[in-house]
Amino acid sequence: MTTVNDVCRHVRSKNAGPFWVTIDLFFDGPESFARYATSPSLDAEHIAALFQTDPELVKHFPVPSLNVLKISYPRATPQGGVVERDMHSGQQYVRLLDHVLD
Amino acid sequence: MDPIKIIVPVGSLGAGVRDIELDYGIARGARVIATDAGSTDSGAAYLALGMSKNDRGSVKRDLTKLMRAASEANIPLVVGTAGQAGGDKNVDWTLDIVREVASELEIRPKVVALYSEIEKPRLHALRQAGRVKPLPPLGELAPETIDSCDHIVALMGPEPYMAALRQGADIIVGGRTTDTAVIAAYALLHGAAAGPAWHAAKVAECGAQSTARRRGSGVLISIDDTGFEIEPLERDNLCTPESVSAHMLYENADPFRLHEPGGVLDVSGAIYTQHDDRTVRVEGSRWEPGPYTMKLEGAGGGGFQTVMLIGIQDPEVLDRLGEFHDRMLESLYRRVQTTMGADAGDFHISLRIYGWNAVSGDTPPEGTPLPREVGVLFVATAETQELASQIAKACNAYFFHFPLNPEKELPSYSFAFTPADIDRGQVYEFKLNHIVEVDDPMELVRTKWFELQDAAR
């Protein structure tokens, strides 16, 4: 069983404007990138389920030169609302760390 | 064409400009100093209130260094998104500091303010004319949404800055602008290739963030006909192809295509190479001209909040946190309903258990180790501050003493403060994620020139 944390040297999340969150998965090398960046378990449906968002709006951007997969999705609630728990979305990546890739 | 060198002294005005870096950049032949002074990053309060995030003292310290350096080198100083949010009030707040510094430095720069705040009737008219379009995830703009905003701004492109520079501005204090436009304006005015100019501005907009060691505050960019170079202003630091290219990832939903007023920057074909020990050269950035649109930002206030915080170490509570949370929340709602009834209005209470699930809001998976202690944040949201405060006060004893086991003596948890309740103020949200089509880049922009000798006190 391989998790995101096993094959990434760094994972981070951040707001990209008030309505979007973006997650960067820095894989630990070209082999992990080639093997896991297109993993079905990181597809729009899985991401949407993890982050309560619309799968139609989830975007994937592989950046092979950096061994990075960027995933962007709309926030479940706009930044700064009544029950804001993570103003800058800086901790949202954490729930992806134990996500199983294969 | 000689390369156009631009000092980007800091990621955001007020974060700490360093004289030694300005000296280095100017010695290297910089022709302009450009920086932004804000972003939407820290939330909607700054636009809704017209307030700066950085305090006046730190902005004044930075402006003093920048204005002195620019004046001595006789080069322009360009500041965009003044006062964090770039609304008219944020611009005027910054202008006041510029005037004060000019007077203290005994200089008389030609100062230009660029405003891009939009009055609601004007936006209603633009909407009715079909010129406002939504960006996902939002839908068509409703008139009520416009009315719910306290302040609305349009993000300027480089054109208003170019016009002011062309007319001899020494200092530009701009309202809300795309980070890149502030930095690219001078280069675009002086004939730099658009792709490299926009791309250089993008990698420089957070200052030293695109460097490898993140030492120092700023960077120097040098834009020519086919590409650009970037180096840190701090000598004991360097840029690498990875540090520069990775910056396109940061805070961007799309790392390859950046939508700007009047076009799209496409960096998918960009090649990053190490030029010398400290400098990276980038070629292959492309600019695709397109319709001129300006992004809108609007912020408004919602309910008011009062908060309380307790700490809990009681092992029995820690063992049953989910149940504790649900039962306490229910009892607090009941308490407000029985004491205040309909007077409480439309209110909301949330309990966030720090040390357990405050950030995620979900149930921790089976087998998660128990914390040694937790902090419970009580947040009441109501229609007025008075009501939120009343709700918190009505809940105080129940929050403080809530028993998990009603048979036993009442427990007391650990308040950190007295009084225990803190009026936190209003909730602020961004309401708009739309663009407006304009016929002319200046259509929604107001330009104001200041003769500082008249303003000097």
mmCIF file of N, CA and C in Angstrom, chain B residues 283-382:
data_model
loop_
_atom_site.group_PDB
_atom_site.id
_atom_site.type_symbol
_atom_site.label_atom_id
_atom_site.label_comp_id
_atom_site.label_asym_id
_atom_site.label_seq_id
_atom_site.Cartn_x
_atom_site.Cartn_y
_atom_site.Cartn_z
ATOM 1 N N GLU B 283 13.513 32.021 -21.039
ATOM 2 C CA GLU B 283 13.085 32.361 -22.396
ATOM 3 C C GLU B 283 11.860 31.534 -22.749
ATOM 4 N N GLY B 284 11.146 31.968 -23.747
ATOM 5 C CA GLY B 284 10.018 31.185 -24.245
ATOM 6 C C GLY B 284 8.674 31.525 -23.609
ATOM 7 N N SER B 285 8.620 32.607 -22.815
ATOM 8 C CA SER B 285 7.333 33.009 -22.224
ATOM 9 C C SER B 285 6.522 33.725 -23.305
ATOM 10 N N ARG B 286 5.250 33.411 -23.380
ATOM 11 C CA ARG B 286 4.433 34.001 -24.443
ATOM 12 C C ARG B 286 3.270 34.797 -23.884
ATOM 13 N N TRP B 287 2.943 35.884 -24.569
ATOM 14 C CA TRP B 287 1.783 36.705 -24.219
ATOM 15 C C TRP B 287 0.763 36.582 -25.333
ATOM 16 N N GLU B 288 -0.445 36.154 -24.979
ATOM 17 C CA GLU B 288 -1.523 36.055 -25.972
ATOM 18 C C GLU B 288 -2.501 37.187 -25.724
ATOM 19 N N PRO B 289 -2.520 38.183 -26.619
ATOM 20 C CA PRO B 289 -3.471 39.286 -26.417
ATOM 21 C C PRO B 289 -4.904 38.764 -26.498
ATOM 22 N N GLY B 290 -5.801 39.364 -25.738
ATOM 23 C CA GLY B 290 -7.199 38.945 -25.738
ATOM 24 C C GLY B 290 -8.077 40.134 -25.401
ATOM 25 N N PRO B 291 -9.376 39.892 -25.226
ATOM 26 C CA PRO B 291 -10.275 40.995 -24.885
ATOM 27 C C PRO B 291 -9.852 41.632 -23.560
ATOM 28 N N TYR B 292 -10.082 42.925 -23.421
ATOM 29 C CA TYR B 292 -9.673 43.597 -22.188
ATOM 30 C C TYR B 292 -10.748 43.431 -21.117
ATOM 31 N N THR B 293 -10.446 42.614 -20.119
ATOM 32 C CA THR B 293 -11.376 42.442 -19.006
ATOM 33 C C THR B 293 -10.654 42.768 -17.708
ATOM 34 N N MET B 294 -11.421 43.251 -16.740
ATOM 35 C CA MET B 294 -10.863 43.513 -15.411
ATOM 36 C C MET B 294 -11.603 42.643 -14.401
ATOM 37 N N LYS B 295 -10.847 42.036 -13.518
ATOM 38 C CA LYS B 295 -11.469 41.206 -12.487
ATOM 39 C C LYS B 295 -12.033 42.123 -11.393
ATOM 40 N N LEU B 296 -13.177 41.704 -10.860
ATOM 41 C CA LEU B 296 -13.814 42.491 -9.803
ATOM 42 C C LEU B 296 -13.604 41.813 -8.461
ATOM 43 N N GLU B 297 -13.429 42.620 -7.442
ATOM 44 C CA GLU B 297 -13.430 42.104 -6.076
ATOM 45 C C GLU B 297 -14.382 42.959 -5.262
ATOM 46 N N GLY B 298 -15.227 42.308 -4.510
ATOM 47 C CA GLY B 298 -16.163 43.042 -3.664
ATOM 48 C C GLY B 298 -16.218 42.378 -2.317
ATOM 49 N N ALA B 299 -16.231 43.189 -1.264
ATOM 50 C CA ALA B 299 -16.235 42.621 0.084
ATOM 51 C C ALA B 299 -17.322 43.278 0.906
ATOM 52 N N GLY B 300 -17.946 42.469 1.729
ATOM 53 C CA GLY B 300 -18.984 43.018 2.589
ATOM 54 C C GLY B 300 -19.033 42.283 3.906
ATOM 55 N N GLY B 301 -19.648 42.923 4.866
ATOM 56 C CA GLY B 301 -19.739 42.349 6.207
ATOM 57 C C GLY B 301 -20.998 41.512 6.361
ATOM 58 N N GLY B 302 -20.915 40.473 7.182
ATOM 59 C CA GLY B 302 -22.073 39.663 7.527
ATOM 60 C C GLY B 302 -22.356 39.808 9.009
ATOM 61 N N GLY B 303 -22.539 38.679 9.690
ATOM 62 C CA GLY B 303 -22.845 38.709 11.115
ATOM 63 C C GLY B 303 -21.670 39.176 11.963
ATOM 64 N N PHE B 304 -21.972 39.325 13.254
ATOM 65 C CA PHE B 304 -20.941 39.728 14.218
ATOM 66 C C PHE B 304 -20.655 38.556 15.150
ATOM 67 N N GLN B 305 -19.403 38.486 15.614
ATOM 68 C CA GLN B 305 -19.028 37.325 16.413
ATOM 69 C C GLN B 305 -18.499 37.695 17.793
ATOM 70 N N THR B 306 -18.802 36.836 18.752
ATOM 71 C CA THR B 306 -18.177 36.901 20.074
ATOM 72 C C THR B 306 -17.596 35.515 20.359
ATOM 73 N N VAL B 307 -16.380 35.497 20.881
ATOM 74 C CA VAL B 307 -15.706 34.208 21.100
ATOM 75 C C VAL B 307 -15.349 34.022 22.572
ATOM 76 N N MET B 308 -15.233 32.756 22.976
ATOM 77 C CA MET B 308 -14.723 32.384 24.309
ATOM 78 C C MET B 308 -13.813 31.173 24.110
ATOM 79 N N LEU B 309 -12.867 31.013 25.001
ATOM 80 C CA LEU B 309 -11.930 29.895 24.880
ATOM 81 C C LEU B 309 -11.771 29.210 26.235
ATOM 82 N N ILE B 310 -11.924 27.883 26.233
ATOM 83 C CA ILE B 310 -11.572 27.114 27.435
ATOM 84 C C ILE B 310 -10.553 26.040 27.067
ATOM 85 N N GLY B 311 -9.763 25.639 28.063
ATOM 86 C CA GLY B 311 -8.886 24.480 27.923
ATOM 87 C C GLY B 311 -9.462 23.339 28.745
ATOM 88 N N ILE B 312 -9.281 22.121 28.251
ATOM 89 C CA ILE B 312 -9.777 20.943 28.979
ATOM 90 C C ILE B 312 -8.689 19.878 29.046
ATOM 91 N N GLN B 313 -8.458 19.387 30.276
ATOM 92 C CA GLN B 313 -7.536 18.255 30.463
ATOM 93 C C GLN B 313 -8.245 17.031 31.031
ATOM 94 N N ASP B 314 -9.481 17.195 31.460
ATOM 95 C CA ASP B 314 -10.259 16.109 32.071
ATOM 96 C C ASP B 314 -10.222 14.868 31.161
ATOM 97 N N PRO B 315 -9.608 13.761 31.647
ATOM 98 C CA PRO B 315 -9.418 12.596 30.766
ATOM 99 C C PRO B 315 -10.730 11.996 30.256
ATOM 100 N N GLU B 316 -11.781 12.107 31.065
ATOM 101 C CA GLU B 316 -13.052 11.538 30.637
ATOM 102 C C GLU B 316 -13.609 12.305 29.428
ATOM 103 N N VAL B 317 -13.469 13.615 29.478
ATOM 104 C CA VAL B 317 -13.922 14.430 28.336
ATOM 105 C C VAL B 317 -13.077 14.112 27.106
ATOM 106 N N LEU B 318 -11.760 14.035 27.311
ATOM 107 C CA LEU B 318 -10.859 13.777 26.176
ATOM 108 C C LEU B 318 -11.179 12.434 25.521
ATOM 109 N N ASP B 319 -11.636 11.497 26.326
ATOM 110 C CA ASP B 319 -11.961 10.175 25.824
ATOM 111 C C ASP B 319 -13.259 10.171 25.009
ATOM 112 N N ARG B 320 -14.105 11.170 25.218
ATOM 113 C CA ARG B 320 -15.427 11.177 24.555
ATOM 114 C C ARG B 320 -15.698 12.537 23.907
ATOM 115 N N LEU B 321 -14.709 13.036 23.164
ATOM 116 C CA LEU B 321 -14.797 14.406 22.654
ATOM 117 C C LEU B 321 -15.955 14.620 21.673
ATOM 118 N N GLY B 322 -16.207 13.631 20.826
ATOM 119 C CA GLY B 322 -17.283 13.782 19.847
ATOM 120 C C GLY B 322 -18.624 13.958 20.536
ATOM 121 N N GLU B 323 -18.865 13.097 21.481
ATOM 122 C CA GLU B 323 -20.114 13.155 22.244
ATOM 123 C C GLU B 323 -20.186 14.460 23.046
ATOM 124 N N PHE B 324 -19.063 14.824 23.666
ATOM 125 C CA PHE B 324 -18.989 16.052 24.453
ATOM 126 C C PHE B 324 -19.359 17.250 23.574
ATOM 127 N N HIS B 325 -18.752 17.315 22.403
ATOM 128 C CA HIS B 325 -19.015 18.421 21.475
ATOM 129 C C HIS B 325 -20.500 18.522 21.143
ATOM 130 N N ASP B 326 -21.089 17.388 20.743
ATOM 131 C CA ASP B 326 -22.479 17.425 20.275
ATOM 132 C C ASP B 326 -23.441 17.805 21.402
ATOM 133 N N ARG B 327 -23.186 17.223 22.577
ATOM 134 C CA ARG B 327 -24.118 17.502 23.671
ATOM 135 C C ARG B 327 -23.967 18.921 24.193
ATOM 136 N N MET B 328 -22.737 19.416 24.256
ATOM 137 C CA MET B 328 -22.542 20.792 24.712
ATOM 138 C C MET B 328 -23.192 21.773 23.730
ATOM 139 N N LEU B 329 -22.995 21.516 22.449
ATOM 140 C CA LEU B 329 -23.555 22.431 21.439
ATOM 141 C C LEU B 329 -25.079 22.488 21.554
ATOM 142 N N GLU B 330 -25.673 21.327 21.725
ATOM 143 C CA GLU B 330 -27.122 21.261 21.863
ATOM 144 C C GLU B 330 -27.575 22.038 23.102
ATOM 145 N N SER B 331 -26.848 21.880 24.189
ATOM 146 C CA SER B 331 -27.247 22.554 25.423
ATOM 147 C C SER B 331 -27.083 24.072 25.306
ATOM 148 N N LEU B 332 -26.071 24.521 24.550
ATOM 149 C CA LEU B 332 -25.873 25.965 24.384
ATOM 150 C C LEU B 332 -27.001 26.578 23.539
ATOM 151 N N TYR B 333 -27.388 25.867 22.479
ATOM 152 C CA TYR B 333 -28.508 26.353 21.665
ATOM 153 C C TYR B 333 -29.777 26.439 22.518
ATOM 154 N N ARG B 334 -29.994 25.399 23.335
ATOM 155 C CA ARG B 334 -31.197 25.381 24.167
ATOM 156 C C ARG B 334 -31.146 26.537 25.168
ATOM 157 N N ARG B 335 -29.976 26.777 25.712
ATOM 158 C CA ARG B 335 -29.799 27.852 26.686
ATOM 159 C C ARG B 335 -30.176 29.212 26.063
ATOM 160 N N VAL B 336 -29.718 29.455 24.853
ATOM 161 C CA VAL B 336 -30.018 30.735 24.192
ATOM 162 C C VAL B 336 -31.520 30.829 23.901
ATOM 163 N N GLN B 337 -32.095 29.720 23.438
ATOM 164 C CA GLN B 337 -33.527 29.753 23.121
ATOM 165 C C GLN B 337 -34.370 29.992 24.370
ATOM 166 N N THR B 338 -33.982 29.385 25.501
ATOM 167 C CA THR B 338 -34.821 29.556 26.693
ATOM 168 C C THR B 338 -34.602 30.910 27.355
ATOM 169 N N THR B 339 -33.398 31.479 27.238
ATOM 170 C CA THR B 339 -33.176 32.780 27.897
ATOM 171 C C THR B 339 -33.535 33.944 26.986
ATOM 172 N N MET B 340 -33.098 33.917 25.747
ATOM 173 C CA MET B 340 -33.291 35.074 24.860
ATOM 174 C C MET B 340 -34.462 34.883 23.896
ATOM 175 N N GLY B 341 -34.821 33.648 23.619
ATOM 176 C CA GLY B 341 -35.936 33.376 22.721
ATOM 177 C C GLY B 341 -35.755 34.043 21.375
ATOM 178 N N ALA B 342 -36.833 34.646 20.862
ATOM 179 C CA ALA B 342 -36.793 35.254 19.532
ATOM 180 C C ALA B 342 -35.890 36.489 19.495
ATOM 181 N N ASP B 343 -35.599 37.064 20.689
ATOM 182 C CA ASP B 343 -34.732 38.255 20.727
ATOM 183 C C ASP B 343 -33.337 37.960 20.171
ATOM 184 N N ALA B 344 -32.924 36.695 20.218
ATOM 185 C CA ALA B 344 -31.575 36.349 19.745
ATOM 186 C C ALA B 344 -31.457 36.488 18.228
ATOM 187 N N GLY B 345 -32.594 36.547 17.552
ATOM 188 C CA GLY B 345 -32.568 36.694 16.090
ATOM 189 C C GLY B 345 -31.984 35.459 15.421
ATOM 190 N N ASP B 346 -31.478 35.657 14.216
ATOM 191 C CA ASP B 346 -30.882 34.577 13.453
ATOM 192 C C ASP B 346 -29.432 34.440 13.942
ATOM 193 N N PHE B 347 -29.167 33.400 14.724
ATOM 194 C CA PHE B 347 -27.811 33.270 15.287
ATOM 195 C C PHE B 347 -27.228 31.893 14.994
ATOM 196 N N HIS B 348 -25.931 31.774 15.238
ATOM 197 C CA HIS B 348 -25.221 30.526 14.962
ATOM 198 C C HIS B 348 -24.155 30.348 16.039
ATOM 199 N N ILE B 349 -24.029 29.123 16.530
ATOM 200 C CA ILE B 349 -22.944 28.841 17.488
ATOM 201 C C ILE B 349 -22.108 27.698 16.931
ATOM 202 N N SER B 350 -20.809 27.849 16.973
ATOM 203 C CA SER B 350 -19.983 26.693 16.656
ATOM 204 C C SER B 350 -18.939 26.498 17.744
ATOM 205 N N LEU B 351 -18.564 25.246 17.958
ATOM 206 C CA LEU B 351 -17.536 24.871 18.932
ATOM 207 C C LEU B 351 -16.412 24.205 18.153
ATOM 208 N N ARG B 352 -15.233 24.732 18.285
ATOM 209 C CA ARG B 352 -14.103 24.165 17.532
ATOM 210 C C ARG B 352 -13.084 23.650 18.531
ATOM 211 N N ILE B 353 -12.861 22.360 18.490
ATOM 212 C CA ILE B 353 -12.015 21.725 19.502
ATOM 213 C C ILE B 353 -10.590 21.628 18.977
ATOM 214 N N TYR B 354 -9.775 22.606 19.372
ATOM 215 C CA TYR B 354 -8.368 22.621 18.945
ATOM 216 C C TYR B 354 -7.611 21.523 19.672
ATOM 217 N N GLY B 355 -6.833 20.778 18.955
ATOM 218 C CA GLY B 355 -6.157 19.604 19.501
ATOM 219 C C GLY B 355 -6.869 18.327 19.073
ATOM 220 N N TRP B 356 -8.009 18.511 18.433
ATOM 221 C CA TRP B 356 -8.792 17.325 18.030
ATOM 222 C C TRP B 356 -9.273 17.451 16.593
ATOM 223 N N ASN B 357 -10.213 18.352 16.302
ATOM 224 C CA ASN B 357 -10.690 18.440 14.915
ATOM 225 C C ASN B 357 -11.084 19.858 14.492
ATOM 226 N N ALA B 358 -10.522 20.877 15.150
ATOM 227 C CA ALA B 358 -10.950 22.248 14.853
ATOM 228 C C ALA B 358 -10.660 22.642 13.411
ATOM 229 N N VAL B 359 -9.559 22.162 12.861
ATOM 230 C CA VAL B 359 -9.178 22.587 11.514
ATOM 231 C C VAL B 359 -9.965 21.818 10.453
ATOM 232 N N SER B 360 -10.084 20.501 10.657
ATOM 233 C CA SER B 360 -10.741 19.689 9.631
ATOM 234 C C SER B 360 -12.256 19.702 9.785
ATOM 235 N N GLY B 361 -12.742 19.786 11.020
ATOM 236 C CA GLY B 361 -14.181 19.728 11.252
ATOM 237 C C GLY B 361 -14.766 18.334 11.127
ATOM 238 N N ASP B 362 -13.935 17.339 10.823
ATOM 239 C CA ASP B 362 -14.496 15.988 10.655
ATOM 240 C C ASP B 362 -14.150 15.101 11.859
ATOM 241 N N THR B 363 -14.658 13.874 11.835
ATOM 242 C CA THR B 363 -14.392 12.963 12.951
ATOM 243 C C THR B 363 -13.044 12.287 12.727
ATOM 244 N N PRO B 364 -12.137 12.374 13.701
ATOM 245 C CA PRO B 364 -10.831 11.731 13.515
ATOM 246 C C PRO B 364 -11.008 10.221 13.325
ATOM 247 N N PRO B 365 -10.161 9.617 12.504
ATOM 248 C CA PRO B 365 -10.314 8.181 12.242
ATOM 249 C C PRO B 365 -10.092 7.350 13.507
ATOM 250 N N GLU B 366 -10.694 6.182 13.496
ATOM 251 C CA GLU B 366 -10.540 5.193 14.576
ATOM 252 C C GLU B 366 -9.052 5.016 14.872
ATOM 253 N N GLY B 367 -8.704 4.973 16.155
ATOM 254 C CA GLY B 367 -7.303 4.721 16.516
ATOM 255 C C GLY B 367 -6.469 5.987 16.650
ATOM 256 N N THR B 368 -7.045 7.180 16.400
ATOM 257 C CA THR B 368 -6.310 8.429 16.583
ATOM 258 C C THR B 368 -5.970 8.568 18.072
ATOM 259 N N PRO B 369 -4.685 8.809 18.408
ATOM 260 C CA PRO B 369 -4.332 8.911 19.826
ATOM 261 C C PRO B 369 -5.056 10.082 20.505
ATOM 262 N N LEU B 370 -5.376 9.915 21.781
ATOM 263 C CA LEU B 370 -6.067 10.982 22.503
ATOM 264 C C LEU B 370 -5.091 12.116 22.795
ATOM 265 N N PRO B 371 -5.558 13.353 22.690
ATOM 266 C CA PRO B 371 -4.690 14.481 23.050
ATOM 267 C C PRO B 371 -4.523 14.570 24.567
ATOM 268 N N ARG B 372 -3.485 15.250 25.021
ATOM 269 C CA ARG B 372 -3.277 15.456 26.460
ATOM 270 C C ARG B 372 -4.216 16.550 26.970
ATOM 271 N N GLU B 373 -4.483 17.509 26.119
ATOM 272 C CA GLU B 373 -5.455 18.548 26.434
ATOM 273 C C GLU B 373 -5.987 19.117 25.142
ATOM 274 N N VAL B 374 -7.142 19.790 25.227
ATOM 275 C CA VAL B 374 -7.681 20.451 24.043
ATOM 276 C C VAL B 374 -8.121 21.862 24.419
ATOM 277 N N GLY B 375 -8.204 22.717 23.424
ATOM 278 C CA GLY B 375 -8.791 24.035 23.612
ATOM 279 C C GLY B 375 -10.115 24.046 22.871
ATOM 280 N N VAL B 376 -11.155 24.570 23.502
ATOM 281 C CA VAL B 376 -12.449 24.644 22.838
ATOM 282 C C VAL B 376 -12.778 26.113 22.592
ATOM 283 N N LEU B 377 -12.894 26.440 21.331
ATOM 284 C CA LEU B 377 -13.234 27.814 20.949
ATOM 285 C C LEU B 377 -14.733 27.876 20.699
ATOM 286 N N PHE B 378 -15.377 28.762 21.423
ATOM 287 C CA PHE B 378 -16.808 29.004 21.247
ATOM 288 C C PHE B 378 -16.943 30.216 20.333
ATOM 289 N N VAL B 379 -17.728 30.077 19.265
ATOM 290 C CA VAL B 379 -17.933 31.210 18.352
ATOM 291 C C VAL B 379 -19.428 31.423 18.173
ATOM 292 N N ALA B 380 -19.925 32.553 18.661
ATOM 293 C CA ALA B 380 -21.330 32.919 18.429
ATOM 294 C C ALA B 380 -21.363 33.946 17.321
ATOM 295 N N THR B 381 -22.244 33.745 16.346
ATOM 296 C CA THR B 381 -22.428 34.716 15.257
ATOM 297 C C THR B 381 -23.878 35.185 15.297
ATOM 298 N N ALA B 382 -24.071 36.501 15.305
ATOM 299 C CA ALA B 382 -25.431 37.042 15.386
ATOM 300 C C ALA B 382 -25.537 38.303 14.543
#
